Amino acid sequence: MKRVWAALLLTAAALALVLYSGRQPAETGEETEDLIVVGMSQVGAESDWRVANSESMKAVFTEENGYRLLFEDAKQKPENQFSSIRRFIQQQVDYIVVMPVEESGWDSVLQEASAAGIPVIVVDRKVDVQDETLITARVGADFYAEGMEAVRWMEQTYKDPAQLNIIHIQGTHGSTAQIGRTQALEDGLAAHETWNLLTRMDGDFTRAKTYEAMTAYLESCEPLPQIHVVYCENDNEAFGAIQALEAFGYTCGKDAVAVISFDATREALEYCRQGKISLTVECDPLLGPLVEEVIRDMEAGKAPEKERHVKVRAFRQEDITDALLEGRQY
Ligand code: GYE
């Protein structure tokens, strides 16, 4: 009987805790602990960048650190994200963290989160909403600035070309990373009469799709074109493009076909050291600690910084050192 009372008392105490803090109790052995519940909707696992980004979140939002993480993978489909967010609202999570697949379509679901009083933190890509107050904070890169690093490199490398033949491989359409990186190249093309866009193709940020698209393009060319630059909107696209180009007899390198990529994962830095990627622009995926700072600020009653950008760096072959490669966590 004593045990029954003890159990009842414990349950009542746990219930009181939930009512008091609005938080869900989590069982950790004998004890009941107050955890901050974070509902997280991730794009998918389309690239090495994305995998590193998810790992960074999972490493920070642990029970040990005081969180219960509800992690959902949208498999690159915006509609999956919208249903995840609605589930999180029903579950009355404390925070919603979203890495959006695309920018559009967010107004109503974020209004629902706001009506439920749940702060929304946008990570990596952006959302395009009428009412900016629906977003508590955004942590991520400035993708246009990244693209401009590449455009400036092209300007410096090809001073006065008679004609510069460029292939552009785009990322997932409608994602901020695609929009910003594409805009930079478009501005470069508009500013230089001799820059000539051979073709633009969709690589969806993946190696496989890019390999297929590049192979299909080269198969359709008779004779094969002279290519100076392949502007890939992420590393994985660059790996696929290089594989296809080499299969058709092209050499990738600064004095042959210069491949440009974004992310600068360790594998891309390796390619860069070998000279197969001529420029890789860094986009830091390790955003977990920055997102946690936002939550910590809010827990302490402070208004978080509304927009936090990670810094942009670009690497060429001569910048790659052993120390850089060894220290690379992704
Ligand atoms: O460059 C790419 C990923 O949104 C910054 O998405 C991200 C991009 C990144 O799949 O590799």
Short mmCIF file of C-alpha atoms and ligand atoms in Angstrom, two decimals:
data_model
loop_
_atom_site.label_atom_id
_atom_site.label_comp_id
_atom_site.label_asym_id
_atom_site.label_seq_id
_atom_site.Cartn_x
_atom_site.Cartn_y
_atom_site.Cartn_z
CA MET A 1 0.00 0.00 0.00
CA LYS A 2 2.80 2.33 0.96
CA ARG A 3 4.27 1.80 -2.47
CA VAL A 4 0.95 2.65 -4.11
CA TRP A 5 0.78 5.94 -2.18
CA ALA A 6 4.34 6.73 -3.02
CA ALA A 7 3.60 6.13 -6.69
CA LEU A 8 0.46 8.28 -6.53
CA LEU A 9 2.33 11.09 -4.82
CA LEU A 10 5.08 10.95 -7.43
CA THR A 11 2.53 11.10 -10.24
CA ALA A 12 0.80 14.07 -8.60
CA ALA A 13 4.13 15.82 -8.19
CA ALA A 14 4.98 15.19 -11.83
CA LEU A 15 1.57 16.53 -12.88
CA ALA A 16 2.04 19.63 -10.75
CA LEU A 17 5.38 20.18 -12.41
CA VAL A 18 3.81 19.98 -15.86
CA LEU A 19 1.03 22.39 -14.89
CA TYR A 20 3.48 24.76 -13.25
CA SER A 21 6.12 24.89 -15.96
CA GLY A 22 4.06 23.93 -18.98
CA ARG A 23 6.82 21.43 -19.75
CA GLN A 24 6.72 17.70 -20.17
CA PRO A 25 8.40 15.56 -17.54
CA ALA A 26 10.96 13.06 -18.75
CA GLU A 27 11.80 9.92 -16.87
CA THR A 28 15.48 9.65 -16.09
CA GLY A 29 15.82 6.55 -13.93
CA GLU A 30 14.03 7.19 -10.64
CA GLU A 31 13.87 10.94 -11.09
CA THR A 32 11.55 13.16 -13.00
CA GLU A 33 13.36 15.97 -14.74
CA ASP A 34 12.15 19.18 -16.30
CA LEU A 35 13.21 19.20 -19.94
CA ILE A 36 12.78 21.84 -22.62
CA VAL A 37 10.96 20.22 -25.50
CA VAL A 38 12.22 21.17 -28.97
CA GLY A 39 10.32 20.09 -32.08
CA MET A 40 12.72 20.14 -35.03
CA SER A 41 11.89 19.74 -38.70
CA GLN A 42 14.93 19.05 -40.86
CA VAL A 43 15.03 19.25 -44.69
CA GLY A 44 16.29 15.70 -45.27
CA ALA A 45 19.66 14.01 -45.70
CA GLU A 46 20.41 15.13 -49.25
CA SER A 47 24.01 16.23 -48.71
CA ASP A 48 27.04 15.88 -46.45
CA TRP A 49 26.31 19.41 -45.22
CA ARG A 50 22.82 18.37 -44.14
CA VAL A 51 24.04 15.27 -42.30
CA ALA A 52 26.59 17.38 -40.41
CA ASN A 53 23.90 19.95 -39.61
CA SER A 54 21.59 17.28 -38.13
CA GLU A 55 24.43 15.79 -36.11
CA SER A 56 25.31 19.20 -34.70
CA MET A 57 21.69 19.66 -33.53
CA LYS A 58 21.48 16.19 -32.02
CA ALA A 59 24.75 16.71 -30.15
CA VAL A 60 23.45 19.88 -28.49
CA PHE A 61 19.80 19.07 -27.80
CA THR A 62 20.36 16.09 -25.51
CA GLU A 63 18.64 15.12 -22.26
CA GLU A 64 21.96 15.70 -20.50
CA ASN A 65 21.82 19.32 -21.64
CA GLY A 66 18.22 19.63 -20.50
CA TYR A 67 16.30 19.03 -23.73
CA ARG A 68 13.96 16.54 -25.25
CA LEU A 69 14.43 16.70 -29.02
CA LEU A 70 11.62 15.63 -31.33
CA PHE A 71 13.47 15.36 -34.64
CA GLU A 72 11.59 14.87 -37.89
CA ASP A 73 13.10 14.43 -41.36
CA ALA A 74 10.97 16.02 -44.13
CA LYS A 75 12.61 14.00 -46.91
CA GLN A 76 12.93 17.20 -48.97
CA LYS A 77 9.13 17.67 -49.12
CA PRO A 78 7.63 20.94 -47.85
CA GLU A 79 4.26 19.27 -47.12
CA ASN A 80 6.01 16.87 -44.70
CA GLN A 81 7.40 19.88 -42.86
CA PHE A 82 4.02 21.53 -42.52
CA SER A 83 2.55 18.37 -40.97
CA SER A 84 5.52 18.06 -38.59
CA ILE A 85 4.98 21.61 -37.38
CA ARG A 86 1.28 20.94 -36.84
CA ARG A 87 2.16 17.82 -34.84
CA PHE A 88 4.59 19.84 -32.72
CA ILE A 89 1.85 22.39 -32.02
CA GLN A 90 -0.50 19.61 -30.88
CA GLN A 91 2.25 18.20 -28.68
CA GLN A 92 2.68 21.67 -27.15
CA VAL A 93 6.44 21.73 -27.56
CA ASP A 94 8.33 24.65 -26.00
CA TYR A 95 10.20 25.66 -29.19
CA ILE A 96 9.93 24.86 -32.86
CA VAL A 97 13.15 24.78 -34.86
CA VAL A 98 12.79 24.51 -38.61
CA MET A 99 15.26 24.16 -41.46
CA PRO A 100 12.93 24.99 -44.34
CA VAL A 101 13.06 23.08 -47.61
CA GLU A 102 11.64 26.05 -49.53
CA GLU A 103 10.89 29.66 -48.68
CA SER A 104 7.23 29.71 -49.67
CA GLY A 105 4.04 28.37 -48.11
CA TRP A 106 4.73 29.17 -44.46
CA ASP A 107 2.19 31.87 -43.56
CA SER A 108 -0.67 29.79 -42.17
CA VAL A 109 1.32 27.13 -40.34
CA LEU A 110 3.49 29.75 -38.63
CA GLN A 111 0.39 31.73 -37.69
CA GLU A 112 -0.88 28.57 -35.99
CA ALA A 113 2.40 28.23 -34.06
CA SER A 114 2.21 31.87 -33.03
CA ALA A 115 -1.43 31.50 -31.90
CA ALA A 116 -0.30 28.55 -29.74
CA GLY A 117 2.42 30.78 -28.24
CA ILE A 118 5.31 28.64 -29.50
CA PRO A 119 8.46 30.51 -30.61
CA VAL A 120 9.77 29.51 -34.05
CA ILE A 121 13.50 29.55 -34.79
CA VAL A 122 14.42 29.31 -38.46
CA VAL A 123 17.76 27.69 -39.20
CA ASP A 124 19.82 27.61 -42.42
CA ARG A 125 17.42 28.54 -45.27
CA LYS A 126 14.79 31.22 -44.78
CA VAL A 127 11.00 31.42 -44.91
CA ASP A 128 9.16 34.08 -46.85
CA VAL A 129 6.28 35.28 -44.65
CA GLN A 130 4.17 38.43 -44.76
CA ASP A 131 4.43 38.93 -41.01
CA GLU A 132 8.06 38.82 -39.87
CA THR A 133 6.99 38.67 -36.20
CA LEU A 134 6.01 35.03 -36.80
CA ILE A 135 9.72 34.25 -36.65
CA THR A 136 11.57 34.60 -33.37
CA ALA A 137 15.06 34.36 -34.83
CA ARG A 138 17.01 33.02 -37.80
CA VAL A 139 20.46 31.48 -37.72
CA GLY A 140 22.26 30.70 -40.97
CA ALA A 141 24.41 31.91 -43.82
CA ASP A 142 24.10 34.77 -46.30
CA PHE A 143 23.91 32.75 -49.50
CA TYR A 144 24.16 35.72 -51.84
CA ALA A 145 27.41 36.76 -50.14
CA GLU A 146 28.69 33.21 -50.63
CA GLY A 147 27.82 33.37 -54.32
CA MET A 148 29.59 36.71 -54.66
CA GLU A 149 32.81 35.15 -53.29
CA ALA A 150 32.69 32.78 -56.25
CA VAL A 151 31.85 35.54 -58.73
CA ARG A 152 34.76 37.66 -57.49
CA TRP A 153 37.09 34.69 -57.84
CA MET A 154 35.94 34.26 -61.44
CA GLU A 155 36.53 37.95 -62.11
CA GLN A 156 40.07 37.74 -60.71
CA THR A 157 40.93 34.44 -62.38
CA TYR A 158 39.64 35.28 -65.86
CA LYS A 159 40.74 38.87 -66.32
CA ASP A 160 39.88 39.50 -69.94
CA PRO A 161 38.40 36.40 -71.49
CA ALA A 162 37.32 36.42 -75.13
CA GLN A 163 34.49 34.18 -73.99
CA LEU A 164 34.02 32.40 -70.67
CA ASN A 165 31.81 29.32 -71.03
CA ILE A 166 29.92 28.53 -67.84
CA ILE A 167 27.66 25.68 -66.76
CA HIS A 168 25.39 26.41 -63.83
CA ILE A 169 24.09 23.57 -61.66
CA GLN A 170 21.33 24.72 -59.35
CA GLY A 171 20.26 23.45 -55.94
CA THR A 172 16.70 22.67 -54.81
CA HIS A 173 14.45 25.24 -56.47
CA GLY A 174 12.89 27.77 -54.15
CA SER A 175 15.36 27.16 -51.31
CA THR A 176 17.23 30.20 -50.03
CA ALA A 177 20.59 28.58 -50.74
CA GLN A 178 19.60 28.16 -54.40
CA ILE A 179 18.05 31.62 -54.68
CA GLY A 180 21.06 33.47 -53.21
CA ARG A 181 23.78 31.51 -54.99
CA THR A 182 21.90 31.73 -58.30
CA GLN A 183 21.33 35.47 -57.93
CA ALA A 184 25.05 36.08 -57.46
CA LEU A 185 25.92 34.23 -60.67
CA GLU A 186 23.15 36.00 -62.54
CA ASP A 187 24.53 39.34 -61.42
CA GLY A 188 27.99 38.22 -62.59
CA LEU A 189 26.61 37.18 -65.97
CA ALA A 190 24.77 40.49 -66.35
CA ALA A 191 27.91 42.45 -65.51
CA HIS A 192 30.23 40.66 -67.96
CA GLU A 193 29.39 40.54 -71.63
CA THR A 194 31.92 37.80 -72.31
CA TRP A 195 30.53 35.43 -69.68
CA ASN A 196 28.47 32.92 -71.60
CA LEU A 197 26.00 30.56 -69.94
CA LEU A 198 26.19 27.26 -71.84
CA THR A 199 23.41 25.63 -69.87
CA ARG A 200 21.69 25.64 -66.51
CA MET A 201 20.61 22.36 -64.92
CA ASP A 202 18.93 21.13 -61.79
CA GLY A 203 21.11 19.10 -59.42
CA ASP A 204 18.81 19.30 -56.36
CA PHE A 205 21.94 19.51 -54.15
CA THR A 206 22.71 15.83 -54.80
CA ARG A 207 25.59 14.00 -56.44
CA ALA A 208 23.37 11.45 -58.21
CA LYS A 209 21.03 13.96 -59.86
CA THR A 210 23.93 16.12 -60.98
CA TYR A 211 25.81 13.17 -62.45
CA GLU A 212 22.69 12.21 -64.42
CA ALA A 213 21.96 15.76 -65.58
CA MET A 214 25.56 16.47 -66.62
CA THR A 215 25.83 13.11 -68.41
CA ALA A 216 22.58 13.74 -70.30
CA TYR A 217 23.77 17.23 -71.30
CA LEU A 218 27.16 16.05 -72.55
CA GLU A 219 25.53 13.19 -74.45
CA SER A 220 23.37 15.74 -76.24
CA CYS A 221 26.38 17.84 -77.38
CA GLU A 222 27.99 17.23 -80.72
CA PRO A 223 30.85 18.18 -80.63
CA LEU A 224 31.60 18.44 -76.89
CA PRO A 225 31.78 22.11 -75.85
CA GLN A 226 34.69 23.97 -74.40
CA ILE A 227 33.82 24.49 -70.73
CA HIS A 228 35.71 26.95 -68.54
CA VAL A 229 33.68 27.01 -65.32
CA VAL A 230 31.12 24.71 -63.71
CA TYR A 231 29.33 26.61 -60.94
CA CYS A 232 27.81 23.99 -58.62
CA GLU A 233 25.56 25.19 -55.81
CA ASN A 234 26.98 22.65 -53.34
CA ASP A 235 29.83 20.16 -52.90
CA ASN A 236 27.81 17.05 -53.67
CA GLU A 237 26.80 18.52 -57.02
CA ALA A 238 30.47 19.16 -57.73
CA PHE A 239 31.36 15.52 -57.02
CA GLY A 240 28.66 14.36 -59.48
CA ALA A 241 29.68 16.91 -62.11
CA ILE A 242 33.38 15.97 -61.92
CA GLN A 243 32.54 12.26 -62.25
CA ALA A 244 30.49 12.94 -65.41
CA LEU A 245 33.02 15.39 -66.90
CA GLU A 246 35.90 12.97 -66.41
CA ALA A 247 33.89 10.15 -67.98
CA PHE A 248 33.64 12.34 -71.10
CA GLY A 249 37.38 13.00 -71.15
CA TYR A 250 37.46 16.45 -69.53
CA THR A 251 40.13 17.37 -66.99
CA CYS A 252 38.98 19.31 -63.94
CA GLY A 253 41.34 21.98 -62.67
CA LYS A 254 41.98 25.69 -62.76
CA ASP A 255 43.60 25.64 -66.19
CA ALA A 256 41.08 23.18 -67.59
CA VAL A 257 37.47 22.99 -66.34
CA ALA A 258 37.33 25.03 -63.13
CA VAL A 259 34.75 23.57 -60.76
CA ILE A 260 33.30 25.83 -58.08
CA SER A 261 31.32 24.50 -55.11
CA PHE A 262 29.73 25.62 -51.84
CA ASP A 263 29.87 24.11 -48.32
CA ALA A 264 33.60 23.20 -48.14
CA THR A 265 33.13 19.86 -46.43
CA ARG A 266 36.25 17.81 -45.78
CA GLU A 267 35.74 15.77 -48.95
CA ALA A 268 35.48 18.95 -51.00
CA LEU A 269 38.66 20.27 -49.39
CA GLU A 270 40.34 17.00 -50.41
CA TYR A 271 39.17 17.50 -54.00
CA CYS A 272 40.42 21.06 -53.79
CA ARG A 273 43.84 19.92 -52.59
CA GLN A 274 44.01 17.57 -55.59
CA GLY A 275 43.06 20.51 -57.81
CA LYS A 276 39.78 19.00 -59.03
CA ILE A 277 37.72 21.68 -57.31
CA SER A 278 39.18 25.12 -57.95
CA LEU A 279 37.20 27.05 -55.37
CA THR A 280 34.97 25.89 -52.52
CA VAL A 281 33.09 28.48 -50.50
CA GLU A 282 32.48 27.60 -46.88
CA CYS A 283 29.03 27.34 -45.39
CA ASP A 284 29.22 26.25 -41.75
CA PRO A 285 26.66 23.52 -40.91
CA LEU A 286 27.57 23.30 -37.21
CA LEU A 287 24.73 25.53 -36.09
CA GLY A 288 23.51 23.58 -33.03
CA PRO A 289 25.34 25.76 -30.44
CA LEU A 290 24.05 28.99 -32.07
CA VAL A 291 20.46 27.73 -31.96
CA GLU A 292 20.91 26.78 -28.34
CA GLU A 293 22.11 30.32 -27.59
CA VAL A 294 18.82 31.65 -28.92
CA ILE A 295 16.87 29.30 -26.64
CA ARG A 296 19.07 30.12 -23.65
CA ASP A 297 18.49 33.83 -24.20
CA MET A 298 14.78 33.29 -24.31
CA GLU A 299 14.82 31.12 -21.21
CA ALA A 300 16.67 33.94 -19.45
CA GLY A 301 13.99 36.40 -20.55
CA LYS A 302 16.30 38.15 -23.05
CA ALA A 303 15.26 38.99 -26.60
CA PRO A 304 17.44 36.91 -28.94
CA GLU A 305 19.32 38.38 -31.88
CA LYS A 306 16.81 38.34 -34.77
CA GLU A 307 19.23 37.34 -37.55
CA ARG A 308 22.57 35.67 -37.00
CA HIS A 309 24.89 35.03 -39.93
CA VAL A 310 27.82 32.64 -40.01
CA LYS A 311 30.99 33.93 -41.63
CA VAL A 312 31.93 33.29 -45.25
CA ARG A 313 35.35 31.98 -46.32
CA ALA A 314 36.57 30.57 -49.60
CA PHE A 315 39.31 28.01 -50.20
CA ARG A 316 41.59 27.51 -53.19
CA GLN A 317 44.12 24.72 -53.68
CA GLU A 318 46.91 26.76 -52.09
CA ASP A 319 44.84 27.34 -48.93
CA ILE A 320 44.46 23.65 -48.06
CA THR A 321 46.79 22.51 -45.31
CA ASP A 322 47.00 19.25 -43.33
CA ALA A 323 45.91 21.12 -40.21
CA LEU A 324 42.81 22.42 -41.97
CA LEU A 325 41.84 18.94 -43.12
CA GLU A 326 42.52 17.32 -39.76
CA GLY A 327 40.50 19.92 -37.90
CA ARG A 328 37.51 19.66 -40.23
CA GLN A 329 34.59 18.16 -38.31
CA TYR A 330 32.34 17.62 -41.32
O1 GYE B 1 24.68 24.06 -49.21
C1 GYE B 1 23.54 22.00 -49.30
C2 GYE B 1 22.36 21.51 -48.58
O2 GYE B 1 20.77 25.03 -47.30
C3 GYE B 1 23.03 25.67 -46.93
O3 GYE B 1 21.56 22.65 -48.42
C4 GYE B 1 22.09 24.58 -47.21
C5 GYE B 1 22.38 23.78 -48.44
C6 GYE B 1 23.79 23.24 -48.54
O4 GYE B 1 21.78 20.42 -49.06
O5 GYE B 1 24.62 21.12 -49.32
#
